[in-house]
CSV table of C-alpha atoms in Angstrom, one decimal:
chain,number,residue,atom,x,y,z
A,14,MET,CA,127.2,91.9,111.4
A,15,SER,CA,129.5,89.1,110.7
A,16,GLY,CA,128.2,87.3,108.2
A,17,ASP,CA,124.1,87.3,107.3
A,18,ALA,CA,122.0,87.0,109.6
A,19,ALA,CA,119.8,83.9,110.5
A,20,THR,CA,116.4,85.4,110.8
A,21,HIS,CA,112.6,84.3,111.9
A,22,PRO,CA,110.8,83.4,108.7
A,23,ASP,CA,109.3,86.1,108.4
A,24,LEU,CA,112.6,88.5,108.6
A,25,PRO,CA,113.8,90.1,105.4
A,26,GLN,CA,117.5,88.6,104.4
A,27,VAL,CA,119.5,90.6,105.2
A,28,SER,CA,123.3,91.1,104.1
A,29,ALA,CA,125.8,92.0,106.4
A,30,ARG,CA,128.0,92.6,103.2
A,31,TRP,CA,125.6,95.4,102.3
A,32,VAL,CA,124.9,96.6,105.4
A,33,ARG,CA,129.2,97.1,106.0
A,34,GLY,CA,128.8,98.7,102.2
A,35,VAL,CA,126.4,101.5,103.6
A,36,LEU,CA,127.9,101.8,107.1
A,37,TRP,CA,131.0,102.1,105.3
A,38,TYR,CA,129.7,104.9,103.0
A,39,VAL,CA,127.5,107.0,105.7
A,40,PRO,CA,130.1,108.6,107.4
A,41,ARG,CA,131.4,110.1,103.9
A,42,LEU,CA,127.8,111.0,102.6
A,43,VAL,CA,126.8,112.9,105.6
A,44,ARG,CA,130.1,115.1,106.0
A,45,LYS,CA,129.2,116.2,102.4
A,46,ASN,CA,125.5,117.1,103.3
A,47,PHE,CA,125.4,118.7,106.4
A,48,SER,CA,127.5,121.0,108.6
A,49,ALA,CA,128.2,118.8,111.5
A,50,VAL,CA,125.6,115.8,112.7
A,51,ARG,CA,125.7,116.1,116.8
A,52,LEU,CA,123.5,114.2,119.0
A,53,LEU,CA,121.4,115.6,122.8
A,54,GLY,CA,123.5,114.5,125.3
A,55,GLN,CA,124.5,111.1,125.3
A,56,PRO,CA,122.4,107.8,123.9
A,57,PRO,CA,120.5,105.7,126.3
A,58,ALA,CA,122.5,102.5,128.5
A,59,VAL,CA,120.9,100.3,126.1
A,60,VAL,CA,122.0,101.5,122.4
A,61,THR,CA,125.7,101.5,123.9
A,62,GLU,CA,126.4,98.7,126.9
A,63,ASP,CA,123.1,96.1,125.7
A,64,ALA,CA,123.5,94.2,122.6
A,65,ASP,CA,121.2,91.6,123.5
A,66,THR,CA,117.9,93.8,124.3
A,67,PRO,CA,115.4,94.4,120.7
A,68,LEU,CA,114.9,97.7,120.3
A,69,LEU,CA,111.1,99.5,118.8
A,70,ILE,CA,113.0,102.7,118.2
A,71,TYR,CA,110.4,105.2,116.8
A,72,LEU,CA,111.2,107.7,115.3
A,73,ASN,CA,110.0,110.9,113.6
A,74,HIS,CA,110.2,111.5,109.7
A,75,PRO,CA,110.8,115.4,108.9
A,76,SER,CA,112.8,114.6,105.4
A,77,TRP,CA,114.1,112.2,103.2
A,78,TRP,CA,117.1,112.2,104.8
A,79,ASP,CA,115.3,110.5,108.3
A,80,PRO,CA,116.7,106.7,107.1
A,81,VAL,CA,120.5,108.2,106.3
A,82,ALA,CA,119.8,109.5,110.8
A,83,VAL,CA,119.2,105.9,111.0
A,84,ALA,CA,122.4,104.7,109.5
A,85,VAL,CA,124.2,107.2,111.3
A,86,VAL,CA,123.0,106.3,114.7
A,87,THR,CA,123.1,102.1,113.3
A,88,GLU,CA,127.3,103.1,112.5
A,89,ARG,CA,128.3,105.1,115.5
A,90,TYR,CA,126.6,103.1,118.3
A,91,PHE,CA,125.4,99.5,116.3
A,92,ARG,CA,128.5,98.8,114.0
A,93,GLY,CA,129.7,95.9,115.2
A,94,ARG,CA,127.9,95.1,117.7
A,95,GLY,CA,126.0,91.9,116.3
A,96,ARG,CA,123.2,94.0,116.3
A,97,VAL,CA,120.5,93.6,112.3
A,98,GLY,CA,118.0,96.4,111.9
A,99,TYR,CA,114.3,96.3,109.7
A,100,GLY,CA,112.3,98.6,108.8
A,101,PRO,CA,108.8,99.1,106.5
A,102,ILE,CA,108.7,100.8,103.9
A,103,ASP,CA,106.1,101.5,101.4
A,104,GLY,CA,105.8,98.1,99.3
A,105,ALA,CA,105.6,100.1,96.3
A,106,GLY,CA,108.9,102.1,96.9
A,107,LEU,CA,110.3,98.2,98.0
A,108,GLU,CA,109.4,96.9,94.1
A,109,LYS,CA,111.5,99.8,93.0
A,110,TYR,CA,115.1,99.4,94.8
A,111,ARG,CA,115.0,95.5,95.4
A,112,PHE,CA,118.0,95.9,97.3
A,113,MET,CA,116.4,97.5,99.7
A,114,GLU,CA,115.4,93.7,101.2
A,115,LYS,CA,119.7,93.1,102.2
A,116,LEU,CA,119.3,96.0,104.2
A,117,GLY,CA,116.6,94.6,105.8
A,118,PHE,CA,113.9,97.1,104.7
A,119,PHE,CA,110.2,95.0,104.2
A,120,GLY,CA,107.4,96.4,102.2
A,121,ILE,CA,104.0,96.9,104.5
A,122,ASP,CA,100.8,98.8,102.0
A,123,PRO,CA,100.2,101.3,104.8
A,124,ALA,CA,96.9,101.7,103.6
A,125,SER,CA,95.5,98.1,104.1
A,126,ARG,CA,94.5,95.9,106.6
A,127,ALA,CA,96.6,93.8,105.3
A,128,GLY,CA,99.9,95.0,105.5
A,129,ALA,CA,99.1,95.9,109.5
A,130,SER,CA,98.5,92.3,110.0
A,131,LYS,CA,102.7,92.3,107.9
A,132,PHE,CA,103.9,94.7,109.6
A,133,LEU,CA,102.7,93.5,113.5
A,134,ARG,CA,103.1,90.4,112.5
A,135,VAL,CA,107.1,90.8,111.3
A,136,GLY,CA,107.6,93.4,114.1
A,137,ARG,CA,106.6,90.4,116.5
A,138,ALA,CA,109.3,88.5,115.1
A,139,ALA,CA,111.8,90.7,115.4
A,140,LEU,CA,110.8,91.5,119.1
A,141,ALA,CA,111.3,88.0,119.7
A,142,THR,CA,115.2,88.3,118.0
A,143,PRO,CA,118.2,89.4,120.7
A,144,GLY,CA,120.1,92.1,119.2
A,145,ALA,CA,117.2,92.8,116.8
A,146,ILE,CA,116.2,96.3,116.0
A,147,LEU,CA,113.0,97.8,114.6
A,148,TRP,CA,112.6,100.7,113.6
A,149,VAL,CA,110.0,103.3,112.6
A,150,THR,CA,109.3,106.9,111.5
A,151,ALA,CA,105.9,106.7,113.3
A,152,GLU,CA,104.1,108.7,111.9
A,153,GLY,CA,103.8,107.3,109.0
A,154,HIS,CA,104.6,111.0,106.0
A,155,PHE,CA,106.6,113.4,106.2
A,156,THR,CA,105.8,116.4,109.6
A,157,ASP,CA,106.6,119.9,109.9
A,158,VAL,CA,108.3,119.8,113.5
A,159,ARG,CA,107.0,122.6,114.9
A,160,LYS,CA,104.1,120.0,114.4
A,161,ARG,CA,101.4,119.3,117.3
A,162,PRO,CA,100.7,117.7,119.0
A,163,VAL,CA,102.2,115.2,117.9
A,164,THR,CA,100.3,112.4,116.0
A,165,LEU,CA,101.4,108.5,115.1
A,166,ARG,CA,100.8,105.9,113.6
A,167,PRO,CA,98.6,103.1,115.0
A,168,GLY,CA,100.7,99.9,115.0
A,169,VAL,CA,103.5,100.7,117.2
A,170,ALA,CA,101.0,100.6,120.1
A,171,HIS,CA,99.5,97.0,119.3
A,172,LEU,CA,103.3,96.4,118.8
A,173,ALA,CA,104.4,97.7,121.8
A,174,ARG,CA,101.2,95.8,123.6
A,175,LYS,CA,101.3,92.4,122.4
A,176,ALA,CA,106.0,91.8,122.7
A,177,THR,CA,106.3,90.0,125.2
A,178,ARG,CA,109.9,91.7,125.8
A,179,GLY,CA,112.5,94.1,124.3
A,180,VAL,CA,112.4,98.3,124.6
A,181,VAL,CA,111.4,101.2,122.8
A,182,LEU,CA,113.1,104.4,122.8
A,183,PRO,CA,111.8,107.7,120.9
A,184,LEU,CA,114.1,108.9,118.6
A,185,ALA,CA,113.9,113.2,117.4
A,186,ILE,CA,115.9,114.4,114.8
A,187,GLU,CA,116.0,117.7,112.8
A,188,TYR,CA,118.0,119.8,110.3
A,189,PRO,CA,118.8,122.8,110.9
A,190,PHE,CA,120.3,126.1,109.5
A,191,GLY,CA,122.4,128.5,111.2
A,192,GLU,CA,125.8,130.1,110.2
A,193,GLU,CA,127.0,127.3,108.0
A,194,LYS,CA,125.5,126.6,104.1
A,195,GLN,CA,125.5,123.5,104.6
A,196,PRO,CA,122.4,121.9,107.6
A,197,GLU,CA,122.9,120.8,110.7
A,198,MET,CA,121.1,116.9,111.7
A,199,ARG,CA,120.7,116.9,115.1
A,200,LEU,CA,119.4,113.5,117.3
A,201,ALA,CA,118.4,113.1,120.8
A,202,PHE,CA,117.2,110.0,122.5
A,203,GLY,CA,113.8,110.0,124.7
A,204,GLU,CA,112.7,108.1,127.3
A,205,PRO,CA,113.0,104.2,126.8
A,206,ILE,CA,109.9,102.3,127.7
A,207,THR,CA,110.9,99.0,129.0
A,208,LEU,CA,108.4,95.8,127.5
A,209,GLY,CA,106.7,93.1,129.0
A,210,GLU,CA,104.1,91.6,130.1
A,211,ALA,CA,102.4,93.9,132.3
A,212,GLY,CA,102.3,96.3,129.0
A,213,GLY,CA,99.2,94.1,128.3
A,214,GLU,CA,97.3,96.2,130.9
A,215,ARG,CA,97.7,99.4,129.0
A,216,SER,CA,95.0,99.2,126.3
A,217,ALA,CA,96.4,100.3,122.6
A,218,ALA,CA,95.3,103.0,122.9
A,219,GLU,CA,96.7,104.1,126.4
A,220,TRP,CA,99.7,102.7,124.6
A,221,ASN,CA,99.3,105.4,121.3
A,222,THR,CA,99.0,107.9,124.0
A,223,LEU,CA,102.6,107.3,126.4
A,224,LEU,CA,104.7,106.6,122.8
A,225,GLU,CA,103.3,110.6,121.2
A,226,ASP,CA,103.7,111.7,124.2
A,227,ARG,CA,107.9,110.5,124.9
A,228,LEU,CA,108.6,111.4,121.3
A,229,THR,CA,106.5,114.5,122.3
A,230,ARG,CA,109.3,115.6,124.6
A,231,ALA,CA,112.3,113.9,122.7
A,232,MET,CA,111.3,116.8,120.2
A,233,ASP,CA,110.8,119.3,122.1
A,234,ASP,CA,113.7,119.6,124.7
A,235,LEU,CA,116.0,119.1,120.8
A,236,ALA,CA,114.4,122.5,120.0
A,237,HIS,CA,114.5,123.9,122.6
A,238,ALA,CA,118.6,123.2,122.9
A,239,THR,CA,118.9,124.5,119.6
A,240,ILE,CA,116.8,127.4,120.1
A,241,HIS,CA,119.3,128.1,123.0
A,242,GLY,CA,122.0,127.5,121.7
A,243,GLU,CA,123.5,125.4,124.0
A,244,ALA,CA,126.2,123.9,122.0
A,245,GLU,CA,127.4,122.5,125.3
A,246,ARG,CA,124.4,120.1,125.9
A,247,PHE,CA,126.2,118.3,122.9
A,248,THR,CA,128.2,115.4,121.8
A,249,LEU,CA,130.0,115.7,118.0
A,250,LEU,CA,128.8,112.8,116.4
A,251,TYR,CA,130.5,114.1,113.0
A,252,ASP,CA,132.0,117.1,111.2
A,253,GLY,CA,130.9,117.9,108.2
A,254,GLN,CA,131.1,120.7,104.9
A,255,ARG,CA,131.8,123.9,106.1
A,256,GLY,CA,131.6,127.0,105.1
A,257,VAL,CA,130.0,129.2,102.0
A,258,GLY,CA,132.7,128.4,99.0
A,259,GLY,CA,133.4,130.1,95.8
A,260,VAL,CA,134.5,133.6,95.6
A,261,TYR,CA,133.6,133.9,98.8
A,262,ASP,CA,135.8,131.4,100.3
A,263,GLY,CA,138.5,132.0,97.9
A,264,TRP,CA,138.8,135.3,99.8
A,265,ARG,CA,138.6,134.6,102.6
A,266,ARG,CA,141.7,131.6,102.2
A,267,LEU,CA,143.6,134.0,100.7
A,268,LYS,CA,143.0,137.0,103.4
A,269,ALA,CA,144.3,133.5,105.8
A,270,LEU,CA,147.5,132.7,103.8
A,271,LEU,CA,148.7,137.1,103.5
A,272,SER,CA,148.1,137.2,107.4
A,273,GLY,CA,150.7,133.7,107.8
A,274,LYS,CA,147.0,132.3,109.7
A,275,LYS,CA,145.7,128.3,108.5
A,276,PHE,CA,142.5,129.1,107.1
A,277,ASN,CA,139.2,127.4,108.9
A,278,ALA,CA,136.1,127.1,106.6
A,279,ALA,CA,133.2,128.0,109.3
A,280,HIS,CA,131.4,130.6,109.1
A,281,GLY,CA,131.2,132.3,112.2
A,282,SER,CA,135.2,131.7,112.1
A,283,THR,CA,137.6,134.5,112.9
A,284,ASP,CA,139.8,133.2,110.6
A,285,GLY,CA,140.7,134.1,107.6
A,286,ARG,CA,138.5,137.3,107.7
């Protein structure tokens, strides 16, 4: 992302300066609002080793924080590797926040045929651009992580069916509370699907079923690891805000000082108790 990205005419003109500013701010934002950010396992090789293949990353949509989760993945794995990200947003929202175009967002009317047509047109342009990433909250609206079956809007399936190159990759997100005052942000990549000419052999409905299944598996795996406390399966991306704060942490801090221990604000810690 060195310098403004020269793009296909259907793609928004992304400002590298604005992107750098956001990616500088994101670690500070998540450390303030989350006790930790963790990734289940390791990202697939197409994320860490390939800077050229276009990616279509589709995710569930549990929270207002989801664009920040996208920025976390971008900052952690794609920063400085020449990749440029794009993502659809409700056109009315973009009218209020025009600066978001500089970050790669493009406005659509999700309820109209014209909006669907624009999504496919811009999506095809992204998947024809080396190094581009198209991020899509494919459920289309806020949806509880526990809801089953996982249901996706059809646009991603139509796009995958027509694409001649690239990789489609599910990303599961949840925000569980644990011992700390702040929640954690937890992420899990699902199994990649290579796009190409053979993809046209599946109907759009078959593609949609496949995509729903891959995202459901990633969400279920993430939920299972969280429910069963499988901490060893997670990679810590950012350590964040720990402790309860206020009088409670003040008392714990004083006890640690009087006992000669180093104070650890984590609620589960015995230091300073």
